PDB file of C-alpha atoms in Angstrom:
ATOM      1  CA  MET D   1       8.057  -1.264  11.249  1.00  0.00           C
ATOM      2  CA  ARG D   2       5.926  -4.927   9.733  1.00  0.00           C
ATOM      3  CA  TRP D   3       7.321  -6.178   6.591  1.00  0.00           C
ATOM      4  CA  ARG D   4       5.829  -9.241   4.714  1.00  0.00           C
ATOM      5  CA  ARG D   5       7.844 -10.439   2.048  1.00  0.00           C
ATOM      6  CA  THR D   6       6.188 -11.696  -0.653  1.00  0.00           C
ATOM      7  CA  GLY D   7       8.495 -14.748  -2.586  1.00  0.00           C
ATOM      8  CA  PRO D   8       8.305 -18.355  -3.089  1.00  0.00           C
ATOM      9  CA  ILE D   9       7.817 -20.551   0.131  1.00  0.00           C
ATOM     10  CA  ALA D  10       9.924 -23.693  -0.725  1.00  0.00           C
ATOM     11  CA  LEU D  11      12.891 -21.127  -0.305  1.00  0.00           C
ATOM     12  CA  LEU D  12      12.153 -19.193   2.670  1.00  0.00           C
ATOM     13  CA  ALA D  13      11.891 -23.565   3.908  1.00  0.00           C
ATOM     14  CA  LEU D  14      15.394 -24.002   2.347  1.00  0.00           C
ATOM     15  CA  LEU D  15      16.787 -21.021   3.986  1.00  0.00           C
ATOM     16  CA  LEU D  16      15.313 -21.997   7.582  1.00  0.00           C
ATOM     17  CA  GLY D  17      17.243 -25.383   7.136  1.00  0.00           C
ATOM     18  CA  VAL D  18      20.610 -23.580   6.243  1.00  0.00           C
ATOM     19  CA  MET D  19      20.376 -21.791   9.276  1.00  0.00           C
ATOM     20  CA  GLY D  20      19.381 -24.960  11.728  1.00  0.00           C
ATOM     21  CA  SER D  21      17.082 -24.759  14.570  1.00  0.00           C
ATOM     22  CA  PRO D  22      15.858 -21.046  15.808  1.00  0.00           C
ATOM     23  CA  VAL D  23      17.627 -21.559  18.762  1.00  0.00           C
ATOM     24  CA  GLY D  24      20.755 -22.384  17.089  1.00  0.00           C
ATOM     25  CA  ARG D  25      23.191 -24.389  18.297  1.00  0.00           C
ATOM     26  CA  ALA D  26      25.660 -24.240  21.300  1.00  0.00           C
ATOM     27  CA  ALA D  27      29.232 -24.393  19.547  1.00  0.00           C
ATOM     28  CA  ASP D  28      28.064 -21.654  17.312  1.00  0.00           C
ATOM     29  CA  ASP D  29      29.082 -17.952  18.425  1.00  0.00           C
ATOM     30  CA  ALA D  30      27.492 -14.758  17.410  1.00  0.00           C
ATOM     31  CA  ALA D  31      30.261 -14.235  15.373  1.00  0.00           C
ATOM     32  CA  ALA D  32      30.039 -17.139  13.014  1.00  0.00           C
ATOM     33  CA  ALA D  33      25.641 -16.590  12.996  1.00  0.00           C
ATOM     34  CA  ARG D  34      25.965 -13.273  11.883  1.00  0.00           C
ATOM     35  CA  GLU D  35      28.008 -15.020   8.724  1.00  0.00           C
ATOM     36  CA  ARG D  36      25.002 -16.911   8.079  1.00  0.00           C
ATOM     37  CA  MET D  37      22.560 -14.260   7.908  1.00  0.00           C
ATOM     38  CA  VAL D  38      24.555 -12.535   5.693  1.00  0.00           C
ATOM     39  CA  TYR D  39      25.111 -15.891   3.375  1.00  0.00           C
ATOM     40  CA  ILE D  40      21.530 -15.622   3.621  1.00  0.00           C
ATOM     41  CA  VAL D  41      20.485 -12.396   2.842  1.00  0.00           C
ATOM     42  CA  GLU D  42      22.677 -12.753  -0.441  1.00  0.00           C
ATOM     43  CA  ARG D  43      20.925 -15.964  -1.309  1.00  0.00           C
ATOM     44  CA  GLU D  44      17.736 -13.729  -0.521  1.00  0.00           C
ATOM     45  CA  VAL D  45      18.648 -10.933  -2.833  1.00  0.00           C
ATOM     46  CA  ALA D  46      19.848 -13.417  -4.948  1.00  0.00           C
ATOM     47  CA  ALA D  47      16.881 -14.948  -5.348  1.00  0.00           C
ATOM     48  CA  PHE D  48      14.139 -11.951  -6.092  1.00  0.00           C
ATOM     49  CA  ALA D  49      17.037 -10.045  -8.904  1.00  0.00           C
ATOM     50  CA  ASP D  50      15.000 -10.342 -10.988  1.00  0.00           C
ATOM     51  CA  GLN D  51      12.170  -8.455  -8.941  1.00  0.00           C
ATOM     52  CA  THR D  52      14.528  -6.127  -7.461  1.00  0.00           C
ATOM     53  CA  GLY D  53      16.878  -5.685 -10.627  1.00  0.00           C
ATOM     54  CA  ILE D  54      19.857  -5.790  -7.839  1.00  0.00           C
ATOM     55  CA  ALA D  55      21.528  -9.240  -8.170  1.00  0.00           C
ATOM     56  CA  LYS D  56      24.544  -8.987  -4.979  1.00  0.00           C
ATOM     57  CA  ILE D  57      24.484  -6.582  -2.046  1.00  0.00           C
ATOM     58  CA  ASP D  58      27.719  -3.754  -1.577  1.00  0.00           C
ATOM     59  CA  PRO D  59      30.632  -5.485   0.209  1.00  0.00           C
ATOM     60  CA  ARG D  60      30.533  -3.032   3.226  1.00  0.00           C
ATOM     61  CA  VAL D  61      26.874  -3.372   3.714  1.00  0.00           C
ATOM     62  CA  LEU D  62      27.476  -6.983   3.972  1.00  0.00           C
ATOM     63  CA  ASP D  63      31.049  -6.842   6.302  1.00  0.00           C
ATOM     64  CA  ALA D  64      29.031  -4.129   8.327  1.00  0.00           C
ATOM     65  CA  MET D  65      26.180  -6.857   9.001  1.00  0.00           C
ATOM     66  CA  ARG D  66      28.560  -9.304   9.871  1.00  0.00           C
ATOM     67  CA  GLU D  67      30.374  -6.753  12.550  1.00  0.00           C
ATOM     68  CA  VAL D  68      27.105  -5.091  14.117  1.00  0.00           C
ATOM     69  CA  PRO D  69      25.520  -7.853  16.355  1.00  0.00           C
ATOM     70  CA  ARG D  70      22.373  -7.917  15.959  1.00  0.00           C
ATOM     71  CA  HIS D  71      20.968  -9.637  18.999  1.00  0.00           C
ATOM     72  CA  ALA D  72      21.871  -7.500  21.335  1.00  0.00           C
ATOM     73  CA  PHE D  73      19.204  -4.770  19.989  1.00  0.00           C
ATOM     74  CA  VAL D  74      15.915  -7.493  20.277  1.00  0.00           C
ATOM     75  CA  PRO D  75      14.689  -8.775  24.051  1.00  0.00           C
ATOM     76  CA  GLU D  76      16.755 -11.238  25.294  1.00  0.00           C
ATOM     77  CA  PRO D  77      14.154 -13.707  25.019  1.00  0.00           C
ATOM     78  CA  LEU D  78      14.126 -13.029  20.959  1.00  0.00           C
ATOM     79  CA  ARG D  79      17.948 -13.475  21.339  1.00  0.00           C
ATOM     80  CA  PRO D  80      18.074 -16.596  20.362  1.00  0.00           C
ATOM     81  CA  TYR D  81      16.041 -16.243  16.888  1.00  0.00           C
ATOM     82  CA  ALA D  82      18.147 -12.447  16.071  1.00  0.00           C
ATOM     83  CA  TYR D  83      19.820 -13.993  13.191  1.00  0.00           C
ATOM     84  CA  LEU D  84      16.523 -15.708  11.439  1.00  0.00           C
ATOM     85  CA  PRO D  85      15.937 -14.278   7.983  1.00  0.00           C
ATOM     86  CA  GLN D  86      12.847 -12.102   9.590  1.00  0.00           C
ATOM     87  CA  PRO D  87      12.129  -9.648  11.250  1.00  0.00           C
ATOM     88  CA  LEU D  88      11.331  -9.778  15.067  1.00  0.00           C
ATOM     89  CA  PRO D  89       9.548  -7.527  17.681  1.00  0.00           C
ATOM     90  CA  VAL D  90      10.993  -4.657  19.792  1.00  0.00           C
ATOM     91  CA  THR D  91       7.780  -3.813  20.737  1.00  0.00           C
ATOM     92  CA  PRO D  92       3.567  -4.960  20.120  1.00  0.00           C
ATOM     93  CA  ASP D  93       4.013  -2.169  17.056  1.00  0.00           C
ATOM     94  CA  GLN D  94       7.412  -2.017  16.587  1.00  0.00           C
ATOM     95  CA  ASN D  95       9.669  -4.892  14.627  1.00  0.00           C
ATOM     96  CA  ILE D  96      13.666  -4.753  13.707  1.00  0.00           C
ATOM     97  CA  ALA D  97      13.204  -5.013   9.790  1.00  0.00           C
ATOM     98  CA  ALA D  98      14.592  -8.440   8.022  1.00  0.00           C
ATOM     99  CA  PRO D  99      17.887  -8.625   8.016  1.00  0.00           C
ATOM    100  CA  MET D 100      17.590  -9.347   3.463  1.00  0.00           C
ATOM    101  CA  LEU D 101      14.981  -5.150   4.045  1.00  0.00           C
ATOM    102  CA  VAL D 102      18.221  -3.946   6.225  1.00  0.00           C
ATOM    103  CA  ALA D 103      20.554  -5.084   3.845  1.00  0.00           C
ATOM    104  CA  LEU D 104      18.782  -3.687   0.623  1.00  0.00           C
ATOM    105  CA  MET D 105      17.612  -0.462   1.878  1.00  0.00           C
ATOM    106  CA  THR D 106      21.634   0.456   2.781  1.00  0.00           C
ATOM    107  CA  HIS D 107      22.661  -0.785  -0.568  1.00  0.00           C
ATOM    108  CA  LEU D 108      19.801   1.730  -2.705  1.00  0.00           C
ATOM    109  CA  VAL D 109      21.309   3.979  -0.681  1.00  0.00           C
ATOM    110  CA  GLU D 110      24.519   3.776  -1.398  1.00  0.00           C
ATOM    111  CA  VAL D 111      26.370   5.287   1.547  1.00  0.00           C
ATOM    112  CA  GLN D 112      30.169   6.299   0.959  1.00  0.00           C
ATOM    113  CA  PRO D 113      32.157   6.931   3.675  1.00  0.00           C
ATOM    114  CA  ASP D 114      31.629  11.360   4.311  1.00  0.00           C
ATOM    115  CA  ASP D 115      28.091  11.346   4.094  1.00  0.00           C
ATOM    116  CA  VAL D 116      26.014  11.555   6.527  1.00  0.00           C
ATOM    117  CA  VAL D 117      22.969   9.968   6.672  1.00  0.00           C
ATOM    118  CA  PHE D 118      19.025  10.790   8.199  1.00  0.00           C
ATOM    119  CA  GLU D 119      16.824   7.809   9.012  1.00  0.00           C
ATOM    120  CA  THR D 120      13.369   8.149  10.256  1.00  0.00           C
ATOM    121  CA  GLY D 121      12.042   5.120  12.841  1.00  0.00           C
ATOM    122  CA  THR D 122      14.972   4.272  14.673  1.00  0.00           C
ATOM    123  CA  GLY D 123      13.060   1.759  16.456  1.00  0.00           C
ATOM    124  CA  ALA D 124      15.739  -0.938  18.439  1.00  0.00           C
ATOM    125  CA  GLY D 125      18.547   1.169  16.414  1.00  0.00           C
ATOM    126  CA  TYR D 126      19.725  -1.674  15.024  1.00  0.00           C
ATOM    127  CA  HIS D 127      19.767  -0.066  11.512  1.00  0.00           C
ATOM    128  CA  ALA D 128      21.498   3.245  12.462  1.00  0.00           C
ATOM    129  CA  ALA D 129      24.231   0.767  13.632  1.00  0.00           C
ATOM    130  CA  VAL D 130      24.696  -0.394   9.920  1.00  0.00           C
ATOM    131  CA  LEU D 131      24.875   2.541   8.560  1.00  0.00           C
ATOM    132  CA  SER D 132      26.823   4.188  11.019  1.00  0.00           C
ATOM    133  CA  ARG D 133      29.477   1.637   9.905  1.00  0.00           C
ATOM    134  CA  LEU D 134      29.561   2.956   6.015  1.00  0.00           C
ATOM    135  CA  ALA D 135      28.463   7.022   7.398  1.00  0.00           C
ATOM    136  CA  ALA D 136      30.725  10.397   8.495  1.00  0.00           C
ATOM    137  CA  GLN D 137      27.233  10.590  10.721  1.00  0.00           C
ATOM    138  CA  VAL D 138      24.102   9.156  11.368  1.00  0.00           C
ATOM    139  CA  TYR D 139      21.250  11.745  12.600  1.00  0.00           C
ATOM    140  CA  SER D 140      18.030   9.240  13.597  1.00  0.00           C
ATOM    141  CA  VAL D 141      14.895  10.293  15.007  1.00  0.00           C
ATOM    142  CA  GLU D 142      12.366   7.545  16.680  1.00  0.00           C
ATOM    143  CA  VAL D 143       8.685   8.871  17.154  1.00  0.00           C
ATOM    144  CA  ILE D 144       8.751   6.651  20.351  1.00  0.00           C
ATOM    145  CA  GLU D 145      10.501   8.448  23.268  1.00  0.00           C
ATOM    146  CA  PRO D 146      11.267   5.695  25.250  1.00  0.00           C
ATOM    147  CA  LEU D 147      11.944   3.808  22.341  1.00  0.00           C
ATOM    148  CA  ALA D 148      14.938   6.457  21.242  1.00  0.00           C
ATOM    149  CA  ASP D 149      16.464   7.075  24.428  1.00  0.00           C
ATOM    150  CA  ARG D 150      16.899   2.797  24.801  1.00  0.00           C
ATOM    151  CA  ALA D 151      18.401   3.301  21.297  1.00  0.00           C
ATOM    152  CA  ALA D 152      20.650   5.816  22.307  1.00  0.00           C
ATOM    153  CA  ARG D 153      22.430   4.299  25.031  1.00  0.00           C
ATOM    154  CA  LEU D 154      22.492   1.079  23.407  1.00  0.00           C
ATOM    155  CA  LEU D 155      24.407   2.960  20.727  1.00  0.00           C
ATOM    156  CA  LYS D 156      26.332   4.655  23.002  1.00  0.00           C
ATOM    157  CA  GLU D 157      26.968   1.221  25.314  1.00  0.00           C
ATOM    158  CA  PHE D 158      28.058  -0.889  21.531  1.00  0.00           C
ATOM    159  CA  GLY D 159      30.340   2.144  20.702  1.00  0.00           C
ATOM    160  CA  TYR D 160      28.713   3.312  17.490  1.00  0.00           C
ATOM    161  CA  GLY D 161      29.907   7.497  18.253  1.00  0.00           C
ATOM    162  CA  ASN D 162      28.785   8.527  15.024  1.00  0.00           C
ATOM    163  CA  VAL D 163      24.873   7.818  15.431  1.00  0.00           C
ATOM    164  CA  GLU D 164      22.331  11.052  17.222  1.00  0.00           C
ATOM    165  CA  VAL D 165      19.384   9.594  18.205  1.00  0.00           C
ATOM    166  CA  GLN D 166      16.281  12.216  19.307  1.00  0.00           C
ATOM    167  CA  ALA D 167      12.610  11.003  19.875  1.00  0.00           C
ATOM    168  CA  GLY D 168      10.164  13.255  17.240  1.00  0.00           C
ATOM    169  CA  ASP D 169       8.119  12.859  14.191  1.00  0.00           C
ATOM    170  CA  GLY D 170      10.908  11.889  11.221  1.00  0.00           C
ATOM    171  CA  TYR D 171       8.333  13.507   8.729  1.00  0.00           C
ATOM    172  CA  TYR D 172       9.848  16.216   9.059  1.00  0.00           C
ATOM    173  CA  GLY D 173      13.273  14.854   9.541  1.00  0.00           C
ATOM    174  CA  TRP D 174      16.473  17.200  11.803  1.00  0.00           C
ATOM    175  CA  SER D 175      16.883  20.064   9.317  1.00  0.00           C
ATOM    176  CA  GLU D 176      19.169  21.332  11.730  1.00  0.00           C
ATOM    177  CA  HIS D 177      22.046  19.172  10.556  1.00  0.00           C
ATOM    178  CA  ALA D 178      20.664  18.532   6.995  1.00  0.00           C
ATOM    179  CA  PRO D 179      20.978  18.605   3.931  1.00  0.00           C
ATOM    180  CA  TYR D 180      21.678  14.882   4.167  1.00  0.00           C
ATOM    181  CA  ASP D 181      23.211  12.164   1.378  1.00  0.00           C
ATOM    182  CA  ALA D 182      21.573   9.971   1.874  1.00  0.00           C
ATOM    183  CA  ILE D 183      18.000   9.466   3.895  1.00  0.00           C
ATOM    184  CA  VAL D 184      16.824   5.789   5.198  1.00  0.00           C
ATOM    185  CA  VAL D 185      12.756   5.960   5.635  1.00  0.00           C
ATOM    186  CA  LYS D 186      11.360   2.756   7.719  1.00  0.00           C
ATOM    187  CA  GLU D 187       7.340   3.474   7.515  1.00  0.00           C
ATOM    188  CA  ALA D 188       5.090   3.693   4.596  1.00  0.00           C
ATOM    189  CA  ILE D 189       3.463   6.725   3.592  1.00  0.00           C
ATOM    190  CA  ASP D 190       1.546   7.539   0.801  1.00  0.00           C
ATOM    191  CA  HIS D 191       3.641  10.159  -0.532  1.00  0.00           C
ATOM    192  CA  LEU D 192       7.172  11.792  -0.612  1.00  0.00           C
ATOM    193  CA  PRO D 193       7.575  14.591   2.418  1.00  0.00           C
ATOM    194  CA  GLN D 194       8.464  17.462   1.133  1.00  0.00           C
ATOM    195  CA  PRO D 195      10.557  18.341   4.425  1.00  0.00           C
ATOM    196  CA  LEU D 196      12.653  14.922   3.981  1.00  0.00           C
ATOM    197  CA  LEU D 197      12.755  16.405   0.234  1.00  0.00           C
ATOM    198  CA  ASN D 198      14.245  19.743   1.223  1.00  0.00           C
ATOM    199  CA  GLN D 199      16.797  18.461   3.193  1.00  0.00           C
ATOM    200  CA  LEU D 200      18.231  16.078   0.234  1.00  0.00           C
ATOM    201  CA  LYS D 201      21.562  16.759  -1.104  1.00  0.00           C
ATOM    202  CA  ARG D 202      21.869  17.307  -5.146  1.00  0.00           C
ATOM    203  CA  GLY D 203      22.934  14.093  -6.177  1.00  0.00           C
ATOM    204  CA  GLY D 204      21.558  12.290  -2.725  1.00  0.00           C
ATOM    205  CA  ARG D 205      19.450   9.006  -2.568  1.00  0.00           C
ATOM    206  CA  LEU D 206      16.732   8.322  -0.372  1.00  0.00           C
ATOM    207  CA  VAL D 207      14.468   4.280   0.032  1.00  0.00           C
ATOM    208  CA  ILE D 208      11.596   4.871   1.152  1.00  0.00           C
ATOM    209  CA  PRO D 209       7.459   2.685   1.281  1.00  0.00           C
ATOM    210  CA  LEU D 210       6.155   4.260  -0.888  1.00  0.00           C
ATOM    211  CA  GLY D 211       2.063   3.900  -0.737  1.00  0.00           C
ATOM    212  CA  PRO D 212      -1.011   4.011   1.455  1.00  0.00           C
ATOM    213  CA  ALA D 213      -0.885   1.837   5.026  1.00  0.00           C
ATOM    214  CA  ALA D 214      -3.610  -0.261   3.421  1.00  0.00           C
ATOM    215  CA  GLY D 215      -1.728  -0.933  -0.171  1.00  0.00           C
ATOM    216  CA  PRO D 216      -0.240  -1.705  -2.317  1.00  0.00           C
ATOM    217  CA  GLN D 217       2.914  -0.278  -1.257  1.00  0.00           C
ATOM    218  CA  TYR D 218       6.166  -0.268  -3.148  1.00  0.00           C
ATOM    219  CA  LEU D 219      10.273   0.156  -2.055  1.00  0.00           C
ATOM    220  CA  THR D 220      10.735   3.531  -3.850  1.00  0.00           C
ATOM    221  CA  LEU D 221      14.202   4.181  -4.688  1.00  0.00           C
ATOM    222  CA  VAL D 222      14.249   9.153  -4.818  1.00  0.00           C
ATOM    223  CA  ARG D 223      17.470  10.255  -6.348  1.00  0.00           C
ATOM    224  CA  ARG D 224      18.123  13.480  -6.825  1.00  0.00           C
ATOM    225  CA  ASP D 225      19.960  14.791  -9.801  1.00  0.00           C
ATOM    226  CA  GLU D 226      23.001  17.586  -9.506  1.00  0.00           C
ATOM    227  CA  ALA D 227      20.885  19.389 -11.470  1.00  0.00           C
ATOM    228  CA  GLY D 228      17.814  18.912  -8.460  1.00  0.00           C
ATOM    229  CA  LYS D 229      15.469  17.117 -10.862  1.00  0.00           C
ATOM    230  CA  LEU D 230      13.851  13.842  -8.511  1.00  0.00           C
ATOM    231  CA  HIS D 231      13.942  10.773  -9.882  1.00  0.00           C
ATOM    232  CA  GLN D 232      11.896   7.347  -8.966  1.00  0.00           C
ATOM    233  CA  ARG D 233      12.546   3.949  -9.012  1.00  0.00           C
ATOM    234  CA  ARG D 234      10.306   1.439  -7.599  1.00  0.00           C
ATOM    235  CA  ILE D 235      11.605  -1.413  -5.973  1.00  0.00           C
ATOM    236  CA  MET D 236       9.703  -4.817  -4.802  1.00  0.00           C
ATOM    237  CA  PRO D 237       6.581  -4.816  -2.910  1.00  0.00           C
ATOM    238  CA  VAL D 238       6.358  -4.365   0.695  1.00  0.00           C
ATOM    239  CA  ARG D 239       4.290  -4.136   3.917  1.00  0.00           C
ATOM    240  CA  PHE D 240       5.025  -1.416   6.666  1.00  0.00           C
ATOM    241  CA  SER D 241       3.176   0.508   9.309  1.00  0.00           C
ATOM    242  CA  PRO D 242       2.792   3.996   8.691  1.00  0.00           C
ATOM    243  CA  LEU D 243       4.833   6.662   9.906  1.00  0.00           C
ATOM    244  CA  GLN D 244       3.750   7.675  12.618  1.00  0.00           C
ATOM    245  CA  GLY D 245       3.140  11.400  13.724  1.00  0.00           C
ATOM    246  CA  GLY D 246       1.429  14.118  15.133  1.00  0.00           C
ATOM    247  CA  GLU D 247      -0.971  16.831  13.784  1.00  0.00           C
ATOM    248  CA  ARG D 248      -0.211  15.489  10.243  1.00  0.00           C
ATOM    249  CA  LEU D 249      -1.907  12.806  10.505  1.00  0.00           C
TER     250      LEU D 249
END
C-alpha cells in the first residue's frame, strides 16, 4: 500500500522535530516511542480536521496504538524508523501505513468490543493487531501468500489470538465468517466491491480508498443503515496502490 498525504509541509517538519532523530535516542524505550507516535497522530488529526471533519480520534484507538509494537512489523533495518509519522516498506510493493492513517481508518469504522471485523490487505499485520485490541474477532486477507504467512506467524507470536489471516483476493471478502460489523479496505479501487457490501451487516461500517489507480482517490466511509440502505461520505483525498487480485482485473 502506498499513501501520499496532502497537507502543510511546515506541519510535517514540526512533527519530525518533535519526534527527534530517525535513529531515535538510546535511552528511549519502545513504549515511550509509541507515546510520541500517538502524540503526533493527535496533532496531525487536529491539523486536518477542517478537511476530514474529525478533530479527535477515539481514545480506545489511541490506546491500542500505544500497545501494539509497530517496530515488530517492519523489516529489521527499518525498525529505528518505526514510529515516525510516515509509511514504511515491508516489501518492494507493500507498505505499512502511516500511523495517522491507521488511526483515522480505525476510528471511522467505530469498532466495538463485540464486533467482528474484516480487513483486506493484511501486509505485515500491524493494522490487524491494532484492530484486534478493539474487536472480538478480526479476519484478514492478503493476496501475497508469503506475506500472509509471515503476518499470521507474527500475530500469533505476539499473542493476537483473535486474528485469523488467509491468503487470497480480499475483493471477495471472507464469506465464511460474514456478516461483518466493520470492514477495512487498505488498497484503492474505483468502485465499491459488491462481495464486501454483501458481507456488511445492517448498521455496519466500511472504510475504503475509492477511486482509480491514477487518481483522484478519496478515503470514503460507507454505512449500511438498519433498513439496508448505503450512505457514503468522502473523508479526504489519498493515494493508495490498487487492490490486487486475479481474473477480475
